[in-house]
Amino acid sequence: MAAPVFEVVGTGSGAVDYLDAWELQRRVHAEVVAGERPDRVLLLEHPPTYTAGKRTEPHERPADSGGAPVIEVDRGGKITFHGPGQLVAYPIVRLPEHVLVVDFVRRLEEAMIATCADFGVATARVPGRSGVWLRADSAAGRPERKVGAIGLRVAQGVTMHGIALNCDVDLGWYDRFVPCGIADAGVTTLSLETGRAIGVPEVLPVLQARLAELLAWAPYAATPDYEPRPDPARQPRIELVRP
């Protein structure tokens, strides 16, 4: 299969409104389904936005969104945040027949894990919870914390939505809600973990290269998981729509 085409849609001062990006996703998805366009990965930042997946409960929405819109979306999972300093990747790709949806999810997570490792930050998956995590640091009184989130939709064999990696996002936005419904863990950024400013422009080419490797569909060595944890959502982070 041909490698996906990567497209930087907008970052920094050109950050893309969430609804505009969602409409672009739907348009590209329809074209990939129809065979009119090759697989594509959209890379971008959003202005401050909360997105509520299909499993979001009313009480989980922020009481005060700080002026950021709260948008209901057609992916699995609960509520999350997108904003400046967070690199978002939306892979719109046709899954090969030999690739299961769970393998696709793990490849996206592995791309974020490898990207974090490129910046000296050790991360892994936590079975039972979505995304990419750092271990708890009991000496420093820091819980397990998420640096990369994932939420997908698969329709007619083609994916949409995707992943979000926190580079230097303002974590104050996460104080307004319980990210992904998980109250006993934290959220972090590459900048906070390394002690230096790591912005989207620095991370973007690294994540793109890692996604290109993993979406070539070749075998790969998966990073060992951390200890399992319960997921309060108790529901998949993937919205799977069959033809």
Coordinates of C-alpha atoms in Angstrom, one line a residue, residues 122-213:
A122 CA 9.7 7.5 28.9
T123 CA 6.0 6.6 28.3
A124 CA 3.9 3.5 27.7
R125 CA 0.3 2.3 27.5
V126 CA -1.8 1.6 30.6
P127 CA -4.1 -1.3 29.8
G128 CA -7.7 -0.3 30.6
R129 CA -7.0 3.4 29.9
S130 CA -6.6 5.1 26.6
G131 CA -3.6 7.2 25.5
V132 CA 0.0 7.4 26.4
W133 CA 1.2 7.7 30.0
L134 CA 4.1 8.4 32.4
R135 CA 4.6 6.4 35.5
A136 CA 3.7 7.8 38.9
D137 CA 6.6 9.5 40.7
S138 CA 5.8 8.8 44.4
A139 CA 9.0 10.6 45.6
A140 CA 7.8 13.8 43.9
G141 CA 4.1 13.2 44.8
R142 CA 3.1 13.0 41.1
P143 CA 0.4 10.5 40.0
E144 CA 0.4 8.7 36.7
R145 CA -0.2 11.3 34.0
K146 CA -1.3 11.4 30.4
V147 CA 0.7 13.2 27.8
G148 CA -1.0 11.8 24.7
A149 CA -4.7 11.2 24.0
I150 CA -6.5 9.1 21.4
G151 CA -10.1 8.9 20.1
L152 CA -11.2 7.4 16.8
R153 CA -14.0 6.7 14.5
V154 CA -13.9 4.0 11.8
A155 CA -16.5 4.0 9.0
Q156 CA -16.5 1.9 5.8
G157 CA -13.0 0.7 6.7
V158 CA -11.6 4.2 6.8
T159 CA -10.5 6.0 10.0
M160 CA -10.9 9.5 11.2
H161 CA -10.3 11.6 14.3
G162 CA -7.0 10.5 15.9
I163 CA -4.4 11.6 18.5
A164 CA -3.3 14.6 20.4
L165 CA 0.2 15.1 22.0
N166 CA 0.7 17.7 24.6
C167 CA 3.8 19.7 23.8
D168 CA 3.5 23.0 25.8
V169 CA -0.2 23.4 26.2
D170 CA -1.5 25.4 29.1
L171 CA -2.6 22.8 31.6
G172 CA -5.0 25.2 33.3
W173 CA -7.6 24.2 30.7
Y174 CA -7.6 20.7 32.2
D175 CA -8.5 22.1 35.7
R176 CA -12.0 22.8 34.4
F177 CA -13.0 19.2 33.9
V178 CA -11.9 15.6 34.6
P179 CA -10.0 14.5 31.5
C180 CA -11.5 11.4 29.9
G181 CA -13.4 10.8 33.2
I182 CA -10.3 9.7 35.0
A183 CA -10.0 11.5 38.4
D184 CA -7.1 9.6 40.0
A185 CA -4.5 10.6 37.4
G186 CA -3.0 13.8 36.0
V187 CA -2.1 15.4 32.7
T188 CA 1.3 16.6 31.6
T189 CA 3.3 18.0 28.7
L190 CA 6.7 17.3 27.1
S191 CA 7.8 20.7 28.2
L192 CA 6.9 20.1 31.8
E193 CA 8.6 16.6 31.8
T194 CA 11.8 17.8 30.2
G195 CA 12.2 21.1 31.9
R196 CA 12.5 23.0 28.7
A197 CA 10.1 24.6 26.2
I198 CA 9.2 22.1 23.5
G199 CA 6.6 23.5 21.1
V200 CA 4.6 22.1 18.3
P201 CA 7.1 23.2 15.6
E202 CA 9.8 21.0 17.2
V203 CA 7.6 18.0 17.7
L204 CA 5.7 18.0 14.4
P205 CA 8.4 16.6 12.2
V206 CA 9.3 13.9 14.8
L207 CA 5.7 12.7 15.2
Q208 CA 5.2 12.8 11.4
A209 CA 8.2 10.5 10.9
R210 CA 7.1 8.1 13.6
L211 CA 3.5 8.0 12.1
A212 CA 5.0 7.3 8.7
E213 CA 6.9 4.4 10.1

